[in-house]
mmCIF file with all atom_site columns, C-alpha atoms in Angstrom:
data_model
loop_
_atom_site.group_PDB
_atom_site.id
_atom_site.type_symbol
_atom_site.label_atom_id
_atom_site.label_alt_id
_atom_site.label_comp_id
_atom_site.label_asym_id
_atom_site.label_entity_id
_atom_site.label_seq_id
_atom_site.pdbx_PDB_ins_code
_atom_site.Cartn_x
_atom_site.Cartn_y
_atom_site.Cartn_z
_atom_site.occupancy
_atom_site.B_iso_or_equiv
_atom_site.pdbx_formal_charge
_atom_site.auth_seq_id
_atom_site.auth_comp_id
_atom_site.auth_asym_id
_atom_site.auth_atom_id
_atom_site.pdbx_PDB_model_num
ATOM 1   C CA . MET R 1 1   ? 4.111   -20.760 -10.007 1.00 43.00 ? 448 MET R CA 1
ATOM 2   C CA . MET R 1 2   ? 1.213   -19.001 -8.301  1.00 46.00 ? 449 MET R CA 1
ATOM 3   C CA . VAL R 1 3   ? 1.531   -19.113 -4.521  1.00 50.00 ? 450 VAL R CA 1
ATOM 4   C CA . VAL R 1 4   ? -1.751  -19.899 -2.800  1.00 57.00 ? 451 VAL R CA 1
ATOM 5   C CA . MET R 1 5   ? -2.498  -19.691 0.895   1.00 63.00 ? 452 MET R CA 1
ATOM 6   C CA . ASN R 1 6   ? -3.566  -23.108 2.125   1.00 77.00 ? 453 ASN R CA 1
ATOM 7   C CA . GLU R 1 7   ? -7.008  -23.502 3.648   1.00 80.00 ? 454 GLU R CA 1
ATOM 8   C CA . ARG R 1 8   ? -5.701  -23.437 7.201   1.00 84.00 ? 455 ARG R CA 1
ATOM 9   C CA . GLN R 1 9   ? -3.917  -20.139 6.599   1.00 85.00 ? 456 GLN R CA 1
ATOM 10  C CA . ILE R 1 10  ? -6.916  -18.595 4.855   1.00 85.00 ? 457 ILE R CA 1
ATOM 11  C CA . VAL R 1 11  ? -9.288  -19.510 7.666   1.00 87.00 ? 458 VAL R CA 1
ATOM 12  C CA . ALA R 1 12  ? -6.891  -18.338 10.378  1.00 90.00 ? 459 ALA R CA 1
ATOM 13  C CA . VAL R 1 13  ? -6.185  -14.966 8.771   1.00 92.00 ? 460 VAL R CA 1
ATOM 14  C CA . LYS R 1 14  ? -9.787  -14.300 7.697   1.00 93.00 ? 461 LYS R CA 1
ATOM 15  C CA . ASP R 1 15  ? -11.150 -15.078 11.166  1.00 93.00 ? 462 ASP R CA 1
ATOM 16  C CA . TRP R 1 16  ? -8.568  -12.813 12.777  1.00 95.00 ? 463 TRP R CA 1
ATOM 17  C CA . LEU R 1 17  ? -8.965  -10.016 10.233  1.00 96.00 ? 464 LEU R CA 1
ATOM 18  C CA . GLY R 1 18  ? -12.769 -9.869  10.149  1.00 96.00 ? 465 GLY R CA 1
ATOM 19  C CA . THR R 1 19  ? -13.656 -6.558  8.492   1.00 97.00 ? 466 THR R CA 1
ATOM 20  C CA . GLY R 1 20  ? -10.355 -5.034  9.573   1.00 98.00 ? 467 GLY R CA 1
ATOM 21  C CA . SER R 1 21  ? -7.559  -3.768  7.344   1.00 98.00 ? 468 SER R CA 1
ATOM 22  C CA . ILE R 1 22  ? -3.955  -4.497  6.424   1.00 98.00 ? 469 ILE R CA 1
ATOM 23  C CA . ASN R 1 23  ? -1.819  -1.682  5.001   1.00 97.00 ? 470 ASN R CA 1
ATOM 24  C CA . VAL R 1 24  ? 1.048   -2.640  2.665   1.00 98.00 ? 471 VAL R CA 1
ATOM 25  C CA . PHE R 1 25  ? 4.035   -0.280  2.425   1.00 97.00 ? 472 PHE R CA 1
ATOM 26  C CA . GLY R 1 26  ? 7.105   -0.223  0.192   1.00 96.00 ? 473 GLY R CA 1
ATOM 27  C CA . VAL R 1 27  ? 9.164   2.015   -2.078  1.00 95.00 ? 474 VAL R CA 1
ATOM 28  C CA . ALA R 1 28  ? 8.613   2.309   -5.824  1.00 92.00 ? 475 ALA R CA 1
ATOM 29  C CA . PHE R 1 29  ? 9.037   -1.059  -7.592  1.00 93.00 ? 476 PHE R CA 1
ATOM 30  C CA . SER R 1 30  ? 8.730   -2.960  -4.300  1.00 95.00 ? 477 SER R CA 1
ATOM 31  C CA . GLY R 1 31  ? 5.639   -4.805  -5.522  1.00 94.00 ? 478 GLY R CA 1
ATOM 32  C CA . LYS R 1 32  ? 3.228   -3.519  -2.895  1.00 94.00 ? 479 LYS R CA 1
ATOM 33  C CA . ASP R 1 33  ? 0.261   -3.359  -5.277  1.00 94.00 ? 480 ASP R CA 1
ATOM 34  C CA . THR R 1 34  ? 0.988   -6.860  -6.573  1.00 94.00 ? 481 THR R CA 1
ATOM 35  C CA . VAL R 1 35  ? 1.146   -8.252  -3.043  1.00 96.00 ? 482 VAL R CA 1
ATOM 36  C CA . GLY R 1 36  ? -1.892  -6.265  -1.936  1.00 96.00 ? 483 GLY R CA 1
ATOM 37  C CA . LYS R 1 37  ? -4.085  -7.404  -4.809  1.00 96.00 ? 484 LYS R CA 1
ATOM 38  C CA . ARG R 1 38  ? -3.132  -11.042 -4.388  1.00 94.00 ? 485 ARG R CA 1
ATOM 39  C CA . LEU R 1 39  ? -3.733  -10.871 -0.653  1.00 95.00 ? 486 LEU R CA 1
ATOM 40  C CA . ALA R 1 40  ? -7.117  -9.241  -1.205  1.00 96.00 ? 487 ALA R CA 1
ATOM 41  C CA . GLU R 1 41  ? -8.065  -11.931 -3.702  1.00 94.00 ? 488 GLU R CA 1
ATOM 42  C CA . VAL R 1 42  ? -7.321  -14.890 -1.439  1.00 93.00 ? 489 VAL R CA 1
ATOM 43  C CA . LEU R 1 43  ? -8.953  -13.234 1.578   1.00 94.00 ? 490 LEU R CA 1
ATOM 44  C CA . GLY R 1 44  ? -12.047 -11.992 -0.251  1.00 95.00 ? 491 GLY R CA 1
ATOM 45  C CA . ALA R 1 45  ? -11.138 -8.423  0.737   1.00 96.00 ? 492 ALA R CA 1
ATOM 46  C CA . LYS R 1 46  ? -11.324 -5.093  -1.104  1.00 94.00 ? 493 LYS R CA 1
ATOM 47  C CA . PHE R 1 47  ? -8.057  -3.713  -2.452  1.00 95.00 ? 494 PHE R CA 1
ATOM 48  C CA . LEU R 1 48  ? -7.616  0.037   -2.154  1.00 91.00 ? 495 LEU R CA 1
ATOM 49  C CA . SER R 1 49  ? -4.762  2.399   -3.031  1.00 86.00 ? 496 SER R CA 1
ATOM 50  C CA . SER R 1 50  ? -4.816  6.125   -2.332  1.00 75.00 ? 497 SER R CA 1
ATOM 51  C CA . GLY R 1 51  ? -3.729  6.885   -5.900  1.00 73.00 ? 498 GLY R CA 1
ATOM 52  C CA . ASP R 1 52  ? -6.683  4.997   -7.351  1.00 69.00 ? 499 ASP R CA 1
ATOM 53  C CA . VAL R 1 53  ? -9.153  6.911   -5.192  1.00 68.00 ? 500 VAL R CA 1
ATOM 54  C CA . VAL R 1 54  ? -7.594  10.303  -5.932  1.00 67.00 ? 501 VAL R CA 1
ATOM 55  C CA . ARG R 1 55  ? -7.628  9.668   -9.667  1.00 64.00 ? 502 ARG R CA 1
ATOM 56  C CA . ALA R 1 56  ? -11.209 8.393   -9.562  1.00 57.00 ? 503 ALA R CA 1
ATOM 57  C CA . ALA R 1 57  ? -12.257 11.623  -7.830  1.00 56.00 ? 504 ALA R CA 1
ATOM 58  C CA . ARG R 1 58  ? -11.581 13.519  -11.060 1.00 59.00 ? 505 ARG R CA 1
ATOM 59  C CA . GLU R 1 59  ? -14.896 12.388  -12.542 1.00 58.00 ? 506 GLU R CA 1
ATOM 60  C CA . ASN R 1 60  ? -17.020 14.045  -9.863  1.00 55.00 ? 507 ASN R CA 1
ATOM 61  C CA . ALA R 1 61  ? -14.694 16.834  -8.790  1.00 54.00 ? 508 ALA R CA 1
ATOM 62  C CA . SER R 1 62  ? -16.176 20.305  -8.744  1.00 57.00 ? 509 SER R CA 1
ATOM 63  C CA . ASP R 1 63  ? -13.710 22.051  -6.483  1.00 59.00 ? 510 ASP R CA 1
ATOM 64  C CA . ALA R 1 64  ? -10.488 23.303  -8.089  1.00 59.00 ? 511 ALA R CA 1
ATOM 65  C CA . GLN R 1 65  ? -8.389  21.967  -5.234  1.00 53.00 ? 512 GLN R CA 1
ATOM 66  C CA . ILE R 1 66  ? -9.792  18.459  -5.691  1.00 54.00 ? 513 ILE R CA 1
ATOM 67  C CA . ARG R 1 67  ? -9.187  18.604  -9.449  1.00 56.00 ? 514 ARG R CA 1
ATOM 68  C CA . THR R 1 68  ? -5.629  19.699  -8.744  1.00 58.00 ? 515 THR R CA 1
ATOM 69  C CA . ALA R 1 69  ? -5.126  16.774  -6.374  1.00 54.00 ? 516 ALA R CA 1
ATOM 70  C CA . ALA R 1 70  ? -6.320  14.321  -9.023  1.00 53.00 ? 517 ALA R CA 1
ATOM 71  C CA . LYS R 1 71  ? -4.030  15.906  -11.598 1.00 56.00 ? 518 LYS R CA 1
ATOM 72  C CA . ILE R 1 72  ? -1.084  15.781  -9.220  1.00 52.00 ? 519 ILE R CA 1
ATOM 73  C CA . SER R 1 73  ? -1.698  12.091  -8.594  1.00 51.00 ? 520 SER R CA 1
ATOM 74  C CA . ASP R 1 74  ? -1.702  11.418  -12.333 1.00 51.00 ? 521 ASP R CA 1
ATOM 75  C CA . THR R 1 75  ? 1.806   12.858  -12.581 1.00 52.00 ? 522 THR R CA 1
ATOM 76  C CA . GLY R 1 76  ? 3.029   10.298  -10.039 1.00 51.00 ? 523 GLY R CA 1
ATOM 77  C CA . VAL R 1 77  ? 3.484   12.804  -7.217  1.00 52.00 ? 524 VAL R CA 1
ATOM 78  C CA . TRP R 1 78  ? 1.614   12.004  -4.033  1.00 52.00 ? 525 TRP R CA 1
ATOM 79  C CA . ALA R 1 79  ? -1.417  14.138  -3.251  1.00 56.00 ? 526 ALA R CA 1
ATOM 80  C CA . PRO R 1 80  ? -0.767  16.931  -0.708  1.00 57.00 ? 527 PRO R CA 1
ATOM 81  C CA . THR R 1 81  ? -1.979  16.170  2.810   1.00 65.00 ? 528 THR R CA 1
ATOM 82  C CA . GLU R 1 82  ? -4.953  18.586  2.678   1.00 69.00 ? 529 GLU R CA 1
ATOM 83  C CA . GLU R 1 83  ? -6.254  17.006  -0.505  1.00 66.00 ? 530 GLU R CA 1
ATOM 84  C CA . PHE R 1 84  ? -5.540  13.570  0.935   1.00 66.00 ? 531 PHE R CA 1
ATOM 85  C CA . GLN R 1 85  ? -7.678  14.392  3.964   1.00 73.00 ? 532 GLN R CA 1
ATOM 86  C CA . GLU R 1 86  ? -10.518 15.644  1.777   1.00 72.00 ? 533 GLU R CA 1
ATOM 87  C CA . LEU R 1 87  ? -10.506 12.837  -0.771  1.00 70.00 ? 534 LEU R CA 1
ATOM 88  C CA . ILE R 1 88  ? -9.141  9.694   0.823   1.00 72.00 ? 535 ILE R CA 1
ATOM 89  C CA . VAL R 1 89  ? -10.123 9.770   4.486   1.00 80.00 ? 536 VAL R CA 1
ATOM 90  C CA . PRO R 1 90  ? -13.935 9.927   3.997   1.00 82.00 ? 537 PRO R CA 1
ATOM 91  C CA . TYR R 1 91  ? -13.786 7.084   1.489   1.00 81.00 ? 538 TYR R CA 1
ATOM 92  C CA . LEU R 1 92  ? -12.335 4.771   4.146   1.00 87.00 ? 539 LEU R CA 1
ATOM 93  C CA . TYR R 1 93  ? -15.706 4.687   5.896   1.00 87.00 ? 540 TYR R CA 1
ATOM 94  C CA . ASP R 1 94  ? -17.838 4.797   2.748   1.00 83.00 ? 541 ASP R CA 1
ATOM 95  C CA . GLN R 1 95  ? -20.928 2.570   2.868   1.00 87.00 ? 542 GLN R CA 1
ATOM 96  C CA . GLU R 1 96  ? -19.833 0.596   -0.195  1.00 86.00 ? 543 GLU R CA 1
ATOM 97  C CA . LEU R 1 97  ? -16.972 -0.822  1.899   1.00 90.00 ? 544 LEU R CA 1
ATOM 98  C CA . ASN R 1 98  ? -19.272 -1.990  4.702   1.00 94.00 ? 545 ASN R CA 1
ATOM 99  C CA . GLY R 1 99  ? -18.762 -5.603  5.674   1.00 95.00 ? 546 GLY R CA 1
ATOM 100 C CA . TYR R 1 100 ? -15.485 -6.007  3.783   1.00 96.00 ? 547 TYR R CA 1
ATOM 101 C CA . ALA R 1 101 ? -11.951 -6.459  4.980   1.00 97.00 ? 548 ALA R CA 1
ATOM 102 C CA . LEU R 1 102 ? -9.592  -3.971  3.311   1.00 96.00 ? 549 LEU R CA 1
ATOM 103 C CA . ILE R 1 103 ? -6.106  -4.460  1.915   1.00 97.00 ? 550 ILE R CA 1
ATOM 104 C CA . LEU R 1 104 ? -4.576  -1.019  1.481   1.00 96.00 ? 551 LEU R CA 1
ATOM 105 C CA . SER R 1 105 ? -1.581  -0.014  -0.601  1.00 94.00 ? 552 SER R CA 1
ATOM 106 C CA . MET R 1 106 ? 0.288   2.649   1.367   1.00 92.00 ? 553 MET R CA 1
ATOM 107 C CA . VAL R 1 107 ? -2.799  4.657   2.286   1.00 90.00 ? 554 VAL R CA 1
ATOM 108 C CA . GLY R 1 108 ? -1.628  7.419   4.619   1.00 88.00 ? 555 GLY R CA 1
ATOM 109 C CA . ARG R 1 109 ? 1.996   7.490   3.577   1.00 87.00 ? 556 ARG R CA 1
ATOM 110 C CA . TRP R 1 110 ? 3.056   10.887  4.896   1.00 87.00 ? 557 TRP R CA 1
ATOM 111 C CA . ILE R 1 111 ? 3.800   11.540  8.555   1.00 86.00 ? 558 ILE R CA 1
ATOM 112 C CA . GLY R 1 112 ? 0.686   12.966  10.187  1.00 86.00 ? 559 GLY R CA 1
ATOM 113 C CA . GLU R 1 113 ? -1.693  11.081  7.884   1.00 87.00 ? 560 GLU R CA 1
ATOM 114 C CA . GLU R 1 114 ? -1.572  7.841   9.840   1.00 91.00 ? 561 GLU R CA 1
ATOM 115 C CA . GLU R 1 115 ? -3.830  9.103   12.646  1.00 91.00 ? 562 GLU R CA 1
ATOM 116 C CA . PRO R 1 116 ? -6.774  10.231  10.462  1.00 90.00 ? 563 PRO R CA 1
ATOM 117 C CA . VAL R 1 117 ? -6.405  7.072   8.385   1.00 91.00 ? 564 VAL R CA 1
ATOM 118 C CA . MET R 1 118 ? -6.624  4.803   11.409  1.00 95.00 ? 565 MET R CA 1
ATOM 119 C CA . ALA R 1 119 ? -9.500  6.848   12.834  1.00 93.00 ? 566 ALA R CA 1
ATOM 120 C CA . ALA R 1 120 ? -11.440 6.701   9.556   1.00 91.00 ? 567 ALA R CA 1
ATOM 121 C CA . LEU R 1 121 ? -10.820 2.973   9.207   1.00 94.00 ? 568 LEU R CA 1
ATOM 122 C CA . LYS R 1 122 ? -12.035 2.415   12.738  1.00 96.00 ? 569 LYS R CA 1
ATOM 123 C CA . ARG R 1 123 ? -15.141 4.492   12.046  1.00 95.00 ? 570 ARG R CA 1
ATOM 124 C CA . GLY R 1 124 ? -15.917 2.255   9.060   1.00 95.00 ? 571 GLY R CA 1
ATOM 125 C CA . GLY R 1 125 ? -15.342 -0.948  11.030  1.00 97.00 ? 572 GLY R CA 1
ATOM 126 C CA . HIS R 1 126 ? -11.979 -1.603  9.366   1.00 97.00 ? 573 HIS R CA 1
ATOM 127 C CA . ASP R 1 127 ? -9.572  -1.337  12.303  1.00 97.00 ? 574 ASP R CA 1
ATOM 128 C CA . THR R 1 128 ? -5.891  -1.456  11.315  1.00 98.00 ? 575 THR R CA 1
ATOM 129 C CA . ARG R 1 129 ? -4.816  -4.982  12.207  1.00 97.00 ? 576 ARG R CA 1
ATOM 130 C CA . ALA R 1 130 ? -1.354  -5.083  10.619  1.00 97.00 ? 577 ALA R CA 1
ATOM 131 C CA . VAL R 1 131 ? 1.083   -3.143  8.433   1.00 98.00 ? 578 VAL R CA 1
ATOM 132 C CA . ILE R 1 132 ? 3.323   -5.018  5.990   1.00 98.00 ? 579 ILE R CA 1
ATOM 133 C CA . LEU R 1 133 ? 6.611   -3.441  4.885   1.00 98.00 ? 580 LEU R CA 1
ATOM 134 C CA . LEU R 1 134 ? 8.293   -4.820  1.766   1.00 98.00 ? 581 LEU R CA 1
ATOM 135 C CA . ASN R 1 135 ? 11.978  -4.073  2.280   1.00 98.00 ? 582 ASN R CA 1
ATOM 136 C CA . VAL R 1 136 ? 13.758  -3.269  -0.985  1.00 97.00 ? 583 VAL R CA 1
ATOM 137 C CA . SER R 1 137 ? 17.092  -1.438  -1.240  1.00 96.00 ? 584 SER R CA 1
ATOM 138 C CA . GLU R 1 138 ? 17.578  1.584   -3.473  1.00 95.00 ? 585 GLU R CA 1
ATOM 139 C CA . ASP R 1 139 ? 20.060  -0.415  -5.543  1.00 96.00 ? 586 ASP R CA 1
ATOM 140 C CA . GLU R 1 140 ? 17.344  -2.991  -6.190  1.00 96.00 ? 587 GLU R CA 1
ATOM 141 C CA . VAL R 1 141 ? 14.850  -0.251  -7.043  1.00 95.00 ? 588 VAL R CA 1
ATOM 142 C CA . TRP R 1 142 ? 17.159  1.075   -9.734  1.00 94.00 ? 589 TRP R CA 1
ATOM 143 C CA . ARG R 1 143 ? 17.866  -2.438  -11.026 1.00 93.00 ? 590 ARG R CA 1
ATOM 144 C CA . ARG R 1 144 ? 14.118  -2.989  -11.451 1.00 92.00 ? 591 ARG R CA 1
ATOM 145 C CA . TRP R 1 145 ? 13.782  0.463   -12.986 1.00 91.00 ? 592 TRP R CA 1
ATOM 146 C CA . GLU R 1 146 ? 16.347  -0.473  -15.633 1.00 90.00 ? 593 GLU R CA 1
ATOM 147 C CA . LEU R 1 147 ? 14.413  -3.654  -16.388 1.00 89.00 ? 594 LEU R CA 1
ATOM 148 C CA . ALA R 1 148 ? 11.153  -1.725  -16.653 1.00 85.00 ? 595 ALA R CA 1
ATOM 149 C CA . LYS R 1 149 ? 12.629  0.487   -19.381 1.00 80.00 ? 596 LYS R CA 1
ATOM 150 C CA . ASP R 1 150 ? 12.930  -2.522  -21.672 1.00 76.00 ? 597 ASP R CA 1
ATOM 151 C CA . PRO R 1 151 ? 9.854   -2.365  -23.950 1.00 71.00 ? 598 PRO R CA 1
ATOM 152 C CA . ASN R 1 152 ? 9.918   -6.160  -24.228 1.00 67.00 ? 599 ASN R CA 1
ATOM 153 C CA . ALA R 1 153 ? 9.904   -6.716  -20.470 1.00 60.00 ? 600 ALA R CA 1
ATOM 154 C CA . ARG R 1 154 ? 6.817   -7.176  -18.368 1.00 53.00 ? 601 ARG R CA 1
ATOM 155 C CA . ASN R 1 155 ? 5.897   -3.845  -16.808 1.00 52.00 ? 602 ASN R CA 1
ATOM 156 C CA . LEU R 1 156 ? 7.193   -3.724  -13.246 1.00 50.00 ? 603 LEU R CA 1
ATOM 157 C CA . GLY R 1 157 ? 5.668   -0.398  -12.300 1.00 52.00 ? 604 GLY R CA 1
ATOM 158 C CA . ARG R 1 158 ? 3.540   2.533   -13.456 1.00 55.00 ? 605 ARG R CA 1
ATOM 159 C CA . ALA R 1 159 ? 4.197   4.228   -16.794 1.00 56.00 ? 606 ALA R CA 1
ATOM 160 C CA . ASP R 1 160 ? 5.417   7.391   -15.070 1.00 58.00 ? 607 ASP R CA 1
ATOM 161 C CA . ASP R 1 161 ? 7.928   5.277   -13.144 1.00 68.00 ? 608 ASP R CA 1
ATOM 162 C CA . LEU R 1 162 ? 10.042  5.331   -16.274 1.00 75.00 ? 609 LEU R CA 1
ATOM 163 C CA . ASP R 1 163 ? 10.988  8.937   -15.470 1.00 83.00 ? 610 ASP R CA 1
ATOM 164 C CA . GLN R 1 164 ? 14.155  8.857   -13.388 1.00 89.00 ? 611 GLN R CA 1
ATOM 165 C CA . ARG R 1 165 ? 13.418  12.109  -11.563 1.00 90.00 ? 612 ARG R CA 1
ATOM 166 C CA . THR R 1 166 ? 9.974   10.859  -10.570 1.00 89.00 ? 613 THR R CA 1
ATOM 167 C CA . VAL R 1 167 ? 11.412  7.666   -9.112  1.00 91.00 ? 614 VAL R CA 1
ATOM 168 C CA . GLN R 1 168 ? 14.136  9.560   -7.247  1.00 94.00 ? 615 GLN R CA 1
ATOM 169 C CA . GLY R 1 169 ? 11.484  11.886  -5.866  1.00 91.00 ? 616 GLY R CA 1
ATOM 170 C CA . ARG R 1 170 ? 9.503   8.928   -4.597  1.00 91.00 ? 617 ARG R CA 1
ATOM 171 C CA . LEU R 1 171 ? 12.572  7.470   -2.942  1.00 94.00 ? 618 LEU R CA 1
ATOM 172 C CA . ASP R 1 172 ? 13.291  10.788  -1.228  1.00 94.00 ? 619 ASP R CA 1
ATOM 173 C CA . GLU R 1 173 ? 9.671   11.164  -0.102  1.00 91.00 ? 620 GLU R CA 1
ATOM 174 C CA . PHE R 1 174 ? 9.631   7.615   1.243   1.00 94.00 ? 621 PHE R CA 1
ATOM 175 C CA . ARG R 1 175 ? 12.777  8.213   3.267   1.00 95.00 ? 622 ARG R CA 1
ATOM 176 C CA . ASP R 1 176 ? 11.731  11.598  4.620   1.00 94.00 ? 623 ASP R CA 1
ATOM 177 C CA . LYS R 1 177 ? 7.960   11.275  5.050   1.00 91.00 ? 624 LYS R CA 1
ATOM 178 C CA . THR R 1 178 ? 7.021   7.599   5.010   1.00 94.00 ? 625 THR R CA 1
ATOM 179 C CA . LEU R 1 179 ? 9.679   5.963   7.169   1.00 96.00 ? 626 LEU R CA 1
ATOM 180 C CA . PRO R 1 180 ? 8.497   8.011   10.188  1.00 95.00 ? 627 PRO R CA 1
ATOM 181 C CA . VAL R 1 181 ? 4.980   6.639   9.596   1.00 95.00 ? 628 VAL R CA 1
ATOM 182 C CA . ILE R 1 182 ? 6.323   3.095   9.497   1.00 97.00 ? 629 ILE R CA 1
ATOM 183 C CA . GLU R 1 183 ? 8.189   3.720   12.752  1.00 97.00 ? 630 GLU R CA 1
ATOM 184 C CA . ILE R 1 184 ? 4.912   4.725   14.396  1.00 97.00 ? 631 ILE R CA 1
ATOM 185 C CA . TYR R 1 185 ? 3.270   1.495   13.254  1.00 98.00 ? 632 TYR R CA 1
ATOM 186 C CA . SER R 1 186 ? 6.298   -0.430  14.527  1.00 98.00 ? 633 SER R CA 1
ATOM 187 C CA . GLN R 1 187 ? 5.984   1.172   17.958  1.00 98.00 ? 634 GLN R CA 1
ATOM 188 C CA . MET R 1 188 ? 2.315   0.152   17.972  1.00 97.00 ? 635 MET R CA 1
ATOM 189 C CA . GLY R 1 189 ? 3.301   -3.474  17.390  1.00 97.00 ? 636 GLY R CA 1
ATOM 190 C CA . LEU R 1 190 ? 1.583   -3.604  13.989  1.00 97.00 ? 637 LEU R CA 1
ATOM 191 C CA . LEU R 1 191 ? 4.583   -3.954  11.674  1.00 98.00 ? 638 LEU R CA 1
ATOM 192 C CA . ILE R 1 192 ? 5.464   -7.072  9.679   1.00 98.00 ? 639 ILE R CA 1
ATOM 193 C CA . GLU R 1 193 ? 8.713   -6.769  7.701   1.00 98.00 ? 640 GLU R CA 1
ATOM 194 C CA . VAL R 1 194 ? 9.226   -8.856  4.567   1.00 98.00 ? 641 VAL R CA 1
ATOM 195 C CA . ASN R 1 195 ? 12.210  -9.271  2.265   1.00 98.00 ? 642 ASN R CA 1
ATOM 196 C CA . GLY R 1 196 ? 10.984  -7.721  -0.988  1.00 97.00 ? 643 GLY R CA 1
ATOM 197 C CA . GLU R 1 197 ? 14.100  -8.719  -2.964  1.00 97.00 ? 644 GLU R CA 1
ATOM 198 C CA . GLN R 1 198 ? 12.809  -12.157 -3.882  1.00 95.00 ? 645 GLN R CA 1
ATOM 199 C CA . SER R 1 199 ? 10.724  -13.494 -6.735  1.00 93.00 ? 646 SER R CA 1
ATOM 200 C CA . ARG R 1 200 ? 7.100   -12.356 -6.686  1.00 92.00 ? 647 ARG R CA 1
ATOM 201 C CA . ASP R 1 201 ? 6.026   -15.775 -5.437  1.00 91.00 ? 648 ASP R CA 1
ATOM 202 C CA . GLY R 1 202 ? 8.797   -15.795 -2.853  1.00 94.00 ? 649 GLY R CA 1
ATOM 203 C CA . VAL R 1 203 ? 7.714   -12.411 -1.496  1.00 95.00 ? 650 VAL R CA 1
ATOM 204 C CA . PHE R 1 204 ? 4.070   -13.449 -1.293  1.00 93.00 ? 651 PHE R CA 1
ATOM 205 C CA . ASP R 1 205 ? 5.008   -16.747 0.351   1.00 91.00 ? 652 ASP R CA 1
ATOM 206 C CA . GLU R 1 206 ? 6.911   -14.871 3.068   1.00 94.00 ? 653 GLU R CA 1
ATOM 207 C CA . VAL R 1 207 ? 4.029   -12.408 3.507   1.00 94.00 ? 654 VAL R CA 1
ATOM 208 C CA . VAL R 1 208 ? 1.643   -15.319 4.046   1.00 92.00 ? 655 VAL R CA 1
ATOM 209 C CA . ASP R 1 209 ? 3.893   -17.125 6.512   1.00 92.00 ? 656 ASP R CA 1
ATOM 210 C CA . LYS R 1 210 ? 4.716   -14.023 8.532   1.00 95.00 ? 657 LYS R CA 1
ATOM 211 C CA . LEU R 1 211 ? 1.105   -12.878 8.531   1.00 94.00 ? 658 LEU R CA 1
ATOM 212 C CA . GLU R 1 212 ? 0.006   -16.253 9.870   1.00 92.00 ? 659 GLU R CA 1
ATOM 213 C CA . ALA R 1 213 ? 2.671   -16.096 12.597  1.00 94.00 ? 660 ALA R CA 1
ATOM 214 C CA . PHE R 1 214 ? 1.544   -12.549 13.439  1.00 95.00 ? 661 PHE R CA 1
ATOM 215 C CA . VAL R 1 215 ? -2.044  -13.775 13.766  1.00 93.00 ? 662 VAL R CA 1
ATOM 216 C CA . VAL R 1 216 ? -0.994  -16.556 16.141  1.00 91.00 ? 663 VAL R CA 1
ATOM 217 C CA . ASN R 1 217 ? 0.986   -14.117 18.285  1.00 90.00 ? 664 ASN R CA 1
ATOM 218 C CA . ASN R 1 218 ? -1.725  -11.449 18.387  1.00 84.00 ? 665 ASN R CA 1
ATOM 219 C CA . LYS R 1 219 ? -4.926  -13.377 18.947  1.00 72.00 ? 666 LYS R CA 1
ATOM 220 C CA . SER R 1 220 ? -7.089  -11.720 21.571  1.00 55.00 ? 667 SER R CA 1
#
């Protein structure tokens, strides 16, 4: 069953969000892109992941470093911070995003990237209004990874997620470089934690309810 925000929730969140942004975080197989895209759809917002932007940069890249960043992203390894700054940050205030709310999928995932991300979003009129964390244990990640290997199962992640070393690398990077970013957002009072070990509809339902409660508690 497709979970749909009721009209009251849509109006409340849209009015509060304006042209601001919500950043969704989670480990591999946590469903952050699924949640982000559904949230963007019901709110009439633009969905944006850093990986999508880096890979799209390949078409117009002329600098070797930028081409390398795009290639790195294609292998499933996150783009180095310098390339991230050069490719991702300027796009966050690109004119084509003017007037839209943004739902981001872990944009600015390494410690030290959160400040330029928030600054660029603010410059584009997309102030960071909330950060959603989908909590999924490593045991659950590997359970979903096993399911994703079944050729008859619905794909639960990216094609390169089938490589065990790639997934382990992402788990290590999340623990070492992303959790400190999430802690910063928590200290800023922006964090909304959600149990990601539910059905897809269950996760989205909790995101909606907690986001609405967050809106009520943070109206200014």
